[in-house]
Amino acid sequence: MRKITIIGAGQAGLQLGIGLLSKGYHVTLVSNRSGEDIARGRVMSSQSMYDMAVGYERALGLAWWDDTCPPIAGVHMRAGNSAGETFVDWRSRMRAPGQSVDQRIKMPAWMREFERRGGTLVIEEADLAALERYAESADLVLVASGKGEIGQLFERDAERSTFDRPMRTISLTYVHGMKPRSDYSALNISINPGIGEYVNFPSLTLSGPCDIINLECIPGGPMDRWNEVSTPAEHLELAVELIREFFPWEAPRCERLSLTDDLGTLVGRIPPTVRKPLGKLPSGRKVLGMADVLVLNDPITGQGSNNASKCAMLYLDAILAHGQRPFDADWMQQTFERYWEYAQWVARFTNTHLLPPPDRVMKVFGACGQNPALAGRVANAFDDPRSLSPWYYDDAEADRFLESFAQPA
Ligand SMILES: Cc1cc2nc3c(=O)[nH]c(=O)nc-3n(C[C@H](O)[C@H](O)[C@H](O)COP(=O)(O)OP(=O)(O)OC[C@H]3O[C@@H](n4cnc5c(N)ncnc54)[C@H](O)[C@@H]3O)c2cc1C
């Protein structure tokens, strides 16, 4: 049977690895952290995932939290100013609920499952020498190391990368005690144009159901104050202060918050980057990147874990379809291009939200408030951002799109 080695035990690496095991492949997964390290470590993401991406987990028998993870039933988007005046306000249920399972729960559980299903798990910080070693002994090496250093092996694709620097300072705060919404649980998106965004949704963490506060702060702007913070308590205090100041309509839900745990906070900056898919080792051997290694987005639209799941499924199909043939450079390039056919729309959707929203997008968001069918269409785009094209990106198409929703059914 063919031997596949995957570097990185995150959403992409584990999902692909377990998928390959179920088809009889010999799979080695290399992780720089053990399951215990991950479970005892800091939160890494807010990992909201929607129906298509969770569906791929279900297909592999890996969606174990459907009954315990609080659902994300809909989307509620508001845009307004610091005085609390909102000029966009729409909400809609999604076709199917999404969910966010803390990666500190999911990844250790999937690592145990990977070994239970016969995979070889190696705890090692893979460097170039290790990649050479694995490339020599495996039919294919995939690099699914997320934002890890080893991803630098893959050349940045300047044509496909929209930005060359981080566009937000991002903070995560995992909390208990947030007042539930009065209608249905939701991906709550609040925009204060020119200042930043606040995104919140329910999640399942180590201590049970919780809420995640994602603050997206324009660098150098009035929300970008995270260097003032040195303790978890100060982090929570600043998160609540920023919500009160810049998203006052959400403040009443945040009066009784406590941190889920001292490692339930994160601050960082992500440079949105697209990379070329083949990594060339000093020996001339080639390895293929996947998910965040190749298409890294700012988390503003919450798409990276979804991308990782979709990339894992697409790569799994491509590996199976390739049978016994060699995994050569052409196959690697073609496999990534098939993924890029999808991922480019995620990057475009996400990058649009990192810049001031174009008038046509504000017009559509405004119309969503009066038109439930339109609002439903936009809400479901979080599951599949391809559905936003072409109208999200073209004035004339946006007008045509709005007209189509104005007509009686
Ligand atoms: C603040 C924040 C909020 C986010 N919110 C969302 C959201 O709501 N929804 C969503 O869909 N996405 C979200 N994301 C993005 C999402 O978390 C990532 O896109 C997703 O985890 C990528 O999966 P991956 O498997 O490619 O990489 P990762 O999940 O990063 O996994 C890579 C793994 O490889 C390991 N590794 C790295 N280097 C090495 C090495 N040299 N050797 C061995 N192992 C190595 C790492 O330790 C890690 O375990 C968010 C990200 C951030 C930072």
Tab-separated table of C-alpha atoms and ligand atoms in Angstrom:
chain	number	residue	atom	x	y	z
A	1	MET	CA	0.000	0.000	0.000
A	2	ARG	CA	1.154	3.541	-0.694
A	3	LYS	CA	2.903	5.553	1.996
A	4	ILE	CA	1.885	9.118	2.699
A	5	THR	CA	3.518	11.404	5.260
A	6	ILE	CA	1.757	14.532	6.475
A	7	ILE	CA	3.482	17.294	8.441
A	8	GLY	CA	1.078	18.967	10.868
A	9	ALA	CA	-1.801	17.568	12.933
A	10	GLY	CA	-4.344	20.351	12.512
A	11	GLN	CA	-7.722	20.353	10.775
A	12	ALA	CA	-6.220	19.647	7.346
A	13	GLY	CA	-3.525	17.114	8.268
A	14	LEU	CA	-5.650	15.035	10.633
A	15	GLN	CA	-8.725	15.009	8.427
A	16	LEU	CA	-6.730	13.943	5.373
A	17	GLY	CA	-4.659	11.447	7.367
A	18	ILE	CA	-7.711	9.733	8.848
A	19	GLY	CA	-9.419	9.764	5.429
A	20	LEU	CA	-6.406	8.026	3.865
A	21	LEU	CA	-6.255	5.438	6.653
A	22	SER	CA	-9.863	4.528	5.958
A	23	LYS	CA	-8.828	3.694	2.378
A	24	GLY	CA	-5.961	1.465	3.483
A	25	TYR	CA	-2.993	3.837	2.994
A	26	HIS	CA	0.024	3.788	5.318
A	27	VAL	CA	-0.020	7.238	6.885
A	28	THR	CA	2.564	8.937	9.083
A	29	LEU	CA	1.537	12.181	10.731
A	30	VAL	CA	4.247	14.430	12.154
A	31	SER	CA	3.226	16.914	14.830
A	32	ASN	CA	5.420	19.294	16.782
A	33	ARG	CA	3.026	18.972	19.705
A	34	SER	CA	1.438	15.952	21.378
A	35	GLY	CA	-2.308	15.807	21.965
A	36	GLU	CA	-1.684	16.589	25.651
A	37	ASP	CA	0.390	19.662	24.700
A	38	ILE	CA	-2.464	20.917	22.505
A	39	ALA	CA	-5.166	20.209	25.102
A	40	ARG	CA	-3.166	22.022	27.796
A	41	GLY	CA	-2.138	24.881	25.521
A	42	ARG	CA	-3.486	28.234	24.394
A	43	VAL	CA	-6.539	28.610	22.150
A	44	MET	CA	-5.475	28.789	18.511
A	45	SER	CA	-8.562	29.814	16.609
A	46	SER	CA	-12.262	30.465	16.864
A	47	GLN	CA	-12.767	27.671	14.263
A	48	SER	CA	-16.409	28.312	13.295
A	49	MET	CA	-17.276	25.734	10.649
A	50	TYR	CA	-20.292	25.529	8.446
A	51	ASP	CA	-22.363	22.765	6.970
A	52	MET	CA	-20.277	21.702	3.975
A	53	ALA	CA	-17.036	21.578	5.975
A	54	VAL	CA	-18.612	19.775	8.958
A	55	GLY	CA	-20.316	17.470	6.445
A	56	TYR	CA	-16.896	16.268	5.281
A	57	GLU	CA	-16.035	15.462	8.902
A	58	ARG	CA	-19.340	13.561	9.199
A	59	ALA	CA	-18.490	11.578	6.056
A	60	LEU	CA	-15.314	10.349	7.776
A	61	GLY	CA	-17.103	9.549	11.047
A	62	LEU	CA	-15.318	12.427	12.791
A	63	ALA	CA	-18.076	14.904	13.695
A	64	TRP	CA	-18.358	13.802	17.305
A	65	TRP	CA	-19.674	17.034	18.774
A	66	ASP	CA	-22.982	17.449	16.883
A	67	ASP	CA	-24.924	16.837	20.115
A	68	THR	CA	-22.755	18.757	22.555
A	69	CYS	CA	-21.505	21.772	20.605
A	70	PRO	CA	-23.930	24.707	20.659
A	71	PRO	CA	-25.160	25.369	17.111
A	72	ILE	CA	-24.522	28.568	15.179
A	73	ALA	CA	-27.993	28.824	13.684
A	74	GLY	CA	-27.835	32.047	11.707
A	75	VAL	CA	-26.043	35.249	10.821
A	76	HIS	CA	-26.751	38.711	12.250
A	77	MET	CA	-24.849	41.564	10.678
A	78	ARG	CA	-24.823	45.129	11.877
A	79	ALA	CA	-22.751	48.127	10.876
A	80	GLY	CA	-22.810	51.252	12.946
A	81	ASN	CA	-20.837	53.904	14.750
A	82	SER	CA	-19.499	54.397	18.247
A	83	ALA	CA	-22.615	56.381	19.224
A	84	GLY	CA	-24.609	53.194	18.690
A	85	GLU	CA	-26.370	54.297	15.473
A	86	THR	CA	-26.641	51.326	13.121
A	87	PHE	CA	-27.042	51.755	9.380
A	88	VAL	CA	-26.983	48.070	8.417
A	89	ASP	CA	-28.981	45.510	10.377
A	90	TRP	CA	-30.069	42.188	8.971
A	91	ARG	CA	-30.299	38.645	10.186
A	92	SER	CA	-31.175	35.259	8.784
A	93	ARG	CA	-31.000	31.651	9.763
A	94	MET	CA	-28.602	29.545	7.713
A	95	ARG	CA	-29.728	26.504	5.720
A	96	ALA	CA	-28.026	24.317	8.328
A	97	PRO	CA	-26.272	25.255	11.563
A	98	GLY	CA	-22.538	25.669	11.910
A	99	GLN	CA	-20.402	24.814	14.932
A	100	SER	CA	-17.131	25.710	16.618
A	101	VAL	CA	-15.346	22.975	18.576
A	102	ASP	CA	-12.249	24.276	20.364
A	103	GLN	CA	-9.245	22.804	18.554
A	104	ARG	CA	-7.875	21.931	22.001
A	105	ILE	CA	-10.706	19.365	22.185
A	106	LYS	CA	-10.879	18.272	18.575
A	107	MET	CA	-7.240	17.806	17.602
A	108	PRO	CA	-6.182	15.627	20.580
A	109	ALA	CA	-9.308	13.485	20.077
A	110	TRP	CA	-8.579	13.098	16.363
A	111	MET	CA	-4.894	12.312	17.113
A	112	ARG	CA	-6.010	9.427	19.336
A	113	GLU	CA	-8.426	8.306	16.622
A	114	PHE	CA	-5.685	8.512	13.979
A	115	GLU	CA	-3.548	6.110	16.017
A	116	ARG	CA	-6.531	3.890	16.843
A	117	ARG	CA	-7.189	3.508	13.112
A	118	GLY	CA	-3.592	2.366	12.566
A	119	GLY	CA	-1.737	5.589	11.700
A	120	THR	CA	1.798	6.363	12.887
A	121	LEU	CA	1.991	9.573	14.895
A	122	VAL	CA	5.472	11.069	15.313
A	123	ILE	CA	6.036	13.964	17.709
A	124	GLU	CA	8.794	16.005	16.104
A	125	GLU	CA	9.420	19.549	14.902
A	126	ALA	CA	9.858	18.750	11.200
A	127	ASP	CA	12.685	20.741	9.613
A	128	LEU	CA	14.233	20.519	6.143
A	129	ALA	CA	16.334	17.485	7.093
A	130	ALA	CA	13.219	15.726	8.358
A	131	LEU	CA	11.349	16.579	5.148
A	132	GLU	CA	14.200	15.034	3.134
A	133	ARG	CA	14.029	11.928	5.282
A	134	TYR	CA	10.270	11.607	4.884
A	135	ALA	CA	10.377	12.393	1.147
A	136	GLU	CA	12.896	9.588	0.654
A	137	SER	CA	10.767	6.980	2.343
A	138	ALA	CA	7.211	8.003	1.339
A	139	ASP	CA	5.350	8.135	-1.968
A	140	LEU	CA	4.068	11.588	-1.102
A	141	VAL	CA	4.805	14.210	1.567
A	142	LEU	CA	2.180	16.850	2.333
A	143	VAL	CA	2.927	19.911	4.432
A	144	ALA	CA	-0.106	20.942	6.510
A	145	SER	CA	1.799	22.935	9.120
A	146	GLY	CA	-0.517	25.960	9.095
A	147	LYS	CA	1.330	29.157	9.972
A	148	GLY	CA	4.427	27.179	11.074
A	149	GLU	CA	7.915	28.289	9.949
A	150	ILE	CA	8.397	25.280	7.695
A	151	GLY	CA	5.738	26.750	5.383
A	152	GLN	CA	8.351	29.329	4.280
A	153	LEU	CA	9.643	26.569	2.013
A	154	PHE	CA	6.755	27.488	-0.291
A	155	GLU	CA	7.357	30.603	-2.343
A	156	ARG	CA	4.886	33.469	-1.898
A	157	ASP	CA	2.732	33.914	-4.995
A	158	ALA	CA	2.828	37.676	-5.505
A	159	GLU	CA	0.184	37.604	-8.246
A	160	ARG	CA	-2.363	35.748	-6.165
A	161	SER	CA	-1.625	37.526	-2.867
A	162	THR	CA	-3.701	40.691	-2.422
A	163	PHE	CA	-1.823	42.098	0.574
A	164	ASP	CA	1.785	42.037	1.710
A	165	ARG	CA	1.138	42.737	5.392
A	166	PRO	CA	-1.382	42.002	8.148
A	167	MET	CA	-4.558	44.063	7.781
A	168	ARG	CA	-5.857	43.543	11.328
A	169	THR	CA	-4.626	42.997	14.858
A	170	ILE	CA	-6.771	40.079	15.960
A	171	SER	CA	-7.774	39.162	19.477
A	172	LEU	CA	-9.704	36.156	20.728
A	173	THR	CA	-11.415	35.925	24.115
A	174	TYR	CA	-13.195	32.722	25.173
A	175	VAL	CA	-15.879	33.564	27.738
A	176	HIS	CA	-18.642	32.169	29.878
A	177	GLY	CA	-21.607	34.268	30.942
A	178	MET	CA	-22.527	36.029	27.709
A	179	LYS	CA	-26.237	36.829	27.658
A	180	PRO	CA	-27.860	34.616	25.001
A	181	ARG	CA	-29.513	36.265	22.003
A	182	SER	CA	-33.294	36.456	22.267
A	183	ASP	CA	-33.982	34.820	18.878
A	184	TYR	CA	-31.470	32.189	17.739
A	185	SER	CA	-27.758	31.636	18.164
A	186	ALA	CA	-25.766	33.392	15.485
A	187	LEU	CA	-22.570	34.442	13.896
A	188	ASN	CA	-22.878	38.036	15.170
A	189	ILE	CA	-20.951	40.401	12.966
A	190	SER	CA	-20.622	44.045	13.955
A	191	ILE	CA	-18.728	46.518	11.803
A	192	ASN	CA	-17.551	49.981	12.842
A	193	PRO	CA	-16.175	51.193	9.495
A	194	GLY	CA	-12.602	52.429	9.565
A	195	ILE	CA	-12.095	51.134	13.125
A	196	GLY	CA	-12.676	47.397	13.176
A	197	GLU	CA	-15.055	44.513	13.566
A	198	TYR	CA	-16.463	42.431	16.392
A	199	VAL	CA	-17.494	38.876	15.576
A	200	ASN	CA	-19.022	36.564	18.170
A	201	PHE	CA	-20.569	33.098	18.199
A	202	PRO	CA	-21.059	30.170	20.586
A	203	SER	CA	-18.491	27.420	20.859
A	204	LEU	CA	-17.624	24.296	22.825
A	205	THR	CA	-14.482	24.573	24.932
A	206	LEU	CA	-12.770	22.475	27.620
A	207	SER	CA	-15.131	23.779	30.322
A	208	GLY	CA	-18.301	23.348	28.226
A	209	PRO	CA	-20.363	25.664	26.025
A	210	CYS	CA	-18.943	29.188	25.806
A	211	ASP	CA	-18.867	32.242	23.558
A	212	ILE	CA	-15.949	33.515	21.549
A	213	ILE	CA	-15.229	37.215	21.139
A	214	ASN	CA	-13.203	37.959	18.008
A	215	LEU	CA	-12.052	41.552	17.746
A	216	GLU	CA	-10.545	42.616	14.438
A	217	CYS	CA	-8.686	45.870	14.979
A	218	ILE	CA	-7.352	48.042	12.165
A	219	PRO	CA	-3.605	48.361	12.886
A	220	GLY	CA	-2.714	51.678	14.481
A	221	GLY	CA	-6.413	52.519	14.971
A	222	PRO	CA	-8.289	53.137	18.230
A	223	MET	CA	-9.005	49.417	18.839
A	224	ASP	CA	-5.392	48.373	18.373
A	225	ARG	CA	-4.489	48.573	22.069
A	226	TRP	CA	-3.450	45.028	22.818
A	227	ASN	CA	0.114	45.954	23.745
A	228	GLU	CA	-1.377	47.536	26.905
A	229	VAL	CA	-2.421	44.090	28.079
A	230	SER	CA	-0.238	41.792	30.178
A	231	THR	CA	-2.609	39.467	32.097
A	232	PRO	CA	-5.650	37.379	31.098
A	233	ALA	CA	-7.848	39.583	33.320
A	234	GLU	CA	-6.614	42.727	31.548
A	235	HIS	CA	-7.286	41.044	28.203
A	236	LEU	CA	-10.908	40.379	29.138
A	237	GLU	CA	-11.269	43.897	30.506
A	238	LEU	CA	-9.995	45.447	27.273
A	239	ALA	CA	-12.211	43.212	25.110
A	240	VAL	CA	-15.318	44.347	27.009
A	241	GLU	CA	-14.162	47.977	26.962
A	242	LEU	CA	-13.705	47.884	23.175
A	243	ILE	CA	-17.158	46.339	22.695
A	244	ARG	CA	-18.742	49.046	24.884
A	245	GLU	CA	-16.897	51.790	23.066
A	246	PHE	CA	-17.146	50.711	19.443
A	247	PHE	CA	-20.052	48.229	19.280
A	248	PRO	CA	-22.382	49.550	22.015
A	249	TRP	CA	-25.373	47.593	20.673
A	250	GLU	CA	-23.595	44.387	21.792
A	251	ALA	CA	-22.562	45.682	25.250
A	252	PRO	CA	-25.682	44.508	27.168
A	253	ARG	CA	-24.745	40.899	26.349
A	254	CYS	CA	-21.312	41.360	27.899
A	255	GLU	CA	-22.076	42.532	31.445
A	256	ARG	CA	-21.233	39.296	33.291
A	257	LEU	CA	-18.344	37.754	31.418
A	258	SER	CA	-15.603	35.559	32.818
A	259	LEU	CA	-12.751	33.901	30.925
A	260	THR	CA	-13.176	30.192	30.237
A	261	ASP	CA	-9.532	29.702	31.292
A	262	ASP	CA	-6.312	31.694	31.465
A	263	LEU	CA	-5.242	30.330	28.074
A	264	GLY	CA	-8.562	31.284	26.462
A	265	THR	CA	-7.064	34.449	24.961
A	266	LEU	CA	-4.960	35.145	21.889
A	267	VAL	CA	-3.550	38.200	20.125
A	268	GLY	CA	-1.888	38.126	16.729
A	269	ARG	CA	-1.583	39.432	13.200
A	270	ILE	CA	-1.857	37.375	10.045
A	271	PRO	CA	-0.470	38.492	6.689
A	272	PRO	CA	-2.981	37.127	4.137
A	273	THR	CA	-0.767	35.118	1.787
A	274	VAL	CA	-1.091	32.759	-1.152
A	275	ARG	CA	1.897	30.509	-1.822
A	276	LYS	CA	3.019	28.324	-4.691
A	277	PRO	CA	2.060	24.710	-4.010
A	278	LEU	CA	5.351	22.854	-4.482
A	279	GLY	CA	8.155	22.970	-1.969
A	280	LYS	CA	11.524	22.026	-3.450
A	281	LEU	CA	13.938	20.282	-1.081
A	282	PRO	CA	17.725	20.650	-1.432
A	283	SER	CA	17.838	17.115	-2.924
A	284	GLY	CA	15.431	18.198	-5.677
A	285	ARG	CA	12.542	16.164	-4.217
A	286	LYS	CA	9.197	17.933	-4.031
A	287	VAL	CA	6.553	18.161	-1.339
A	288	LEU	CA	3.008	19.534	-1.640
A	289	GLY	CA	1.524	22.138	0.708
A	290	MET	CA	-2.095	22.294	1.786
A	291	ALA	CA	-4.682	24.490	3.536
A	292	ASP	CA	-3.204	27.425	5.534
A	293	VAL	CA	0.301	26.736	4.247
A	294	LEU	CA	-0.824	27.755	0.755
A	295	VAL	CA	-3.867	29.976	1.250
A	296	LEU	CA	-3.678	31.898	4.522
A	297	ASN	CA	-6.535	34.312	5.187
A	298	ASP	CA	-7.280	36.802	7.915
A	299	PRO	CA	-9.949	35.199	10.144
A	300	ILE	CA	-12.406	38.095	9.627
A	301	THR	CA	-14.821	35.886	7.652
A	302	GLY	CA	-14.061	32.722	9.652
A	303	GLN	CA	-13.066	30.559	6.708
A	304	GLY	CA	-9.692	28.910	7.434
A	305	SER	CA	-10.910	25.741	9.163
A	306	ASN	CA	-13.611	25.433	6.522
A	307	ASN	CA	-10.923	25.737	3.864
A	308	ALA	CA	-8.794	23.132	5.636
A	309	SER	CA	-11.684	20.644	5.681
A	310	LYS	CA	-12.485	21.268	2.006
A	311	CYS	CA	-8.819	21.067	1.009
A	312	ALA	CA	-8.420	17.772	2.903
A	313	MET	CA	-11.425	16.288	1.115
A	314	LEU	CA	-10.286	17.467	-2.294
A	315	TYR	CA	-6.732	16.172	-1.773
A	316	LEU	CA	-8.128	12.858	-0.493
A	317	ASP	CA	-10.175	12.417	-3.682
A	318	ALA	CA	-7.186	13.401	-5.841
A	319	ILE	CA	-4.856	10.928	-4.077
A	320	LEU	CA	-7.371	8.088	-4.380
A	321	ALA	CA	-8.073	8.891	-8.048
A	322	HIS	CA	-4.350	8.825	-8.828
A	323	GLY	CA	-4.054	5.130	-7.978
A	324	GLN	CA	-0.522	3.753	-8.231
A	325	ARG	CA	0.900	6.500	-10.465
A	326	PRO	CA	3.755	8.659	-9.137
A	327	PHE	CA	2.813	11.856	-7.306
A	328	ASP	CA	4.906	14.032	-9.600
A	329	ALA	CA	5.152	17.819	-9.898
A	330	ASP	CA	2.348	17.980	-12.498
A	331	TRP	CA	-0.046	16.096	-10.256
A	332	MET	CA	0.868	18.329	-7.302
A	333	GLN	CA	0.316	21.503	-9.303
A	334	GLN	CA	-3.000	20.265	-10.745
A	335	THR	CA	-4.248	19.142	-7.346
A	336	PHE	CA	-3.575	22.570	-5.871
A	337	GLU	CA	-5.161	24.324	-8.872
A	338	ARG	CA	-8.342	22.371	-8.248
A	339	TYR	CA	-8.272	23.566	-4.645
A	340	TRP	CA	-7.535	27.141	-5.753
A	341	GLU	CA	-10.623	27.053	-8.009
A	342	TYR	CA	-12.516	27.033	-4.715
A	343	ALA	CA	-10.140	28.840	-2.337
A	344	GLN	CA	-9.716	31.908	-4.568
A	345	TRP	CA	-13.356	32.821	-3.827
A	346	VAL	CA	-12.741	32.536	-0.105
A	347	ALA	CA	-9.663	34.753	-0.390
A	348	ARG	CA	-11.601	37.284	-2.455
A	349	PHE	CA	-14.547	37.339	-0.025
A	350	THR	CA	-12.203	37.716	2.946
A	351	ASN	CA	-9.948	40.318	1.378
A	352	THR	CA	-12.974	42.408	0.361
A	353	HIS	CA	-13.873	42.633	4.051
A	354	LEU	CA	-10.427	43.858	5.004
A	355	LEU	CA	-10.876	47.026	2.927
A	356	PRO	CA	-13.589	49.675	3.254
A	357	PRO	CA	-16.736	47.976	1.933
A	358	PRO	CA	-17.598	49.045	-1.630
A	359	ASP	CA	-20.947	50.878	-2.062
A	360	ARG	CA	-22.465	47.927	-3.920
A	361	VAL	CA	-21.798	45.610	-0.958
A	362	MET	CA	-23.297	48.122	1.483
A	363	LYS	CA	-26.310	48.396	-0.843
A	364	VAL	CA	-26.792	44.619	-0.757
A	365	PHE	CA	-26.343	44.482	3.036
A	366	GLY	CA	-28.823	47.356	3.390
A	367	ALA	CA	-31.363	45.537	1.189
A	368	CYS	CA	-30.955	42.336	3.244
A	369	GLY	CA	-32.718	44.118	6.123
A	370	GLN	CA	-35.930	44.327	4.064
A	371	ASN	CA	-35.667	41.111	2.113
A	372	PRO	CA	-35.477	37.780	3.989
A	373	ALA	CA	-34.749	35.759	0.830
A	374	LEU	CA	-31.782	37.975	0.037
A	375	ALA	CA	-30.594	37.845	3.657
A	376	GLY	CA	-30.783	34.044	3.557
A	377	ARG	CA	-28.692	33.985	0.414
A	378	VAL	CA	-25.966	36.140	1.968
A	379	ALA	CA	-26.037	34.209	5.278
A	380	ASN	CA	-25.479	30.924	3.452
A	381	ALA	CA	-22.442	32.353	1.677
A	382	PHE	CA	-20.430	31.703	4.848
A	383	ASP	CA	-20.856	28.023	4.029
A	384	ASP	CA	-19.866	28.502	0.396
A	385	PRO	CA	-18.400	31.909	-0.548
A	386	ARG	CA	-18.471	30.985	-4.248
A	387	SER	CA	-22.161	31.877	-4.151
A	388	LEU	CA	-21.268	35.588	-3.775
A	389	SER	CA	-19.860	35.765	-7.269
A	390	PRO	CA	-20.275	37.720	-9.493
A	391	TRP	CA	-22.514	40.291	-7.815
A	392	TYR	CA	-20.332	40.900	-4.742
A	393	TYR	CA	-17.491	42.051	-6.959
A	394	ASP	CA	-19.170	43.991	-9.758
A	395	ASP	CA	-21.460	47.057	-9.588
A	396	ALA	CA	-23.669	46.150	-12.560
A	397	GLU	CA	-23.996	42.535	-11.419
A	398	ALA	CA	-24.932	43.740	-7.915
A	399	ASP	CA	-27.758	45.867	-9.361
A	400	ARG	CA	-28.978	42.942	-11.463
A	401	PHE	CA	-28.798	40.674	-8.438
A	402	LEU	CA	-30.823	43.073	-6.295
A	403	GLU	CA	-33.421	43.447	-9.048
A	404	SER	CA	-33.812	39.681	-9.225
A	405	PHE	CA	-34.699	39.670	-5.542
A	406	ALA	CA	-37.094	42.585	-5.914
A	407	GLN	CA	-39.321	40.640	-8.314
A	408	PRO	CA	-42.208	38.757	-6.774
A	409	ALA	CA	-41.553	35.003	-6.745
B	1	LIG	C1	-7.596	34.236	15.728
B	1	LIG	C2	-8.050	33.238	14.722
B	1	LIG	C3	-9.414	32.978	14.572
B	1	LIG	C4	-9.839	32.066	13.609
B	1	LIG	N1	-11.178	31.824	13.464
B	1	LIG	C5	-11.619	30.965	12.516
B	1	LIG	C6	-13.017	30.681	12.368
B	1	LIG	O1	-13.860	31.172	13.112
B	1	LIG	N2	-13.380	29.823	11.380
B	1	LIG	C7	-12.476	29.228	10.558
B	1	LIG	O2	-12.873	28.464	9.664
B	1	LIG	N3	-11.150	29.475	10.687
B	1	LIG	C8	-10.701	30.308	11.649
B	1	LIG	N4	-9.357	30.534	11.796
B	1	LIG	C9	-8.418	29.873	10.889
B	1	LIG	C10	-8.228	28.403	11.218
B	1	LIG	O3	-7.918	28.219	12.584
B	1	LIG	C11	-7.081	27.855	10.364
B	1	LIG	O4	-7.258	28.268	9.039
B	1	LIG	C12	-7.035	26.336	10.408
B	1	LIG	O5	-6.752	25.894	11.704
B	1	LIG	C13	-5.972	25.855	9.424
B	1	LIG	O6	-5.831	24.465	9.515
B	1	LIG	P1	-4.452	23.803	9.096
B	1	LIG	O7	-4.643	22.342	9.333
B	1	LIG	O8	-4.052	24.272	7.761
B	1	LIG	O9	-3.360	24.402	10.094
B	1	LIG	P2	-3.301	24.400	11.675
B	1	LIG	O10	-4.647	24.235	12.284
B	1	LIG	O11	-2.526	25.605	12.043
B	1	LIG	O12	-2.461	23.095	12.016
B	1	LIG	C14	-1.102	23.013	11.736
B	1	LIG	C15	-0.450	22.083	12.741
B	1	LIG	O13	0.913	21.838	12.341
B	1	LIG	C16	1.751	21.915	13.461
B	1	LIG	N5	3.085	22.265	12.973
B	1	LIG	C17	3.526	23.468	12.556
B	1	LIG	N6	4.818	23.403	12.160
B	1	LIG	C18	5.193	22.120	12.321
B	1	LIG	C19	6.405	21.422	12.085
B	1	LIG	N7	7.487	22.047	11.603
B	1	LIG	N8	6.460	20.102	12.360
B	1	LIG	C20	5.377	19.457	12.853
B	1	LIG	N9	4.204	20.062	13.099
B	1	LIG	C21	4.100	21.380	12.828
B	1	LIG	C22	1.114	22.979	14.337
B	1	LIG	O14	1.490	22.877	15.676
B	1	LIG	C23	-0.372	22.659	14.138
B	1	LIG	O15	-0.818	21.698	15.070
B	1	LIG	C24	-8.897	31.412	12.771
B	1	LIG	C25	-7.536	31.658	12.949
B	1	LIG	C26	-7.115	32.553	13.915
B	1	LIG	C27	-5.646	32.786	14.090
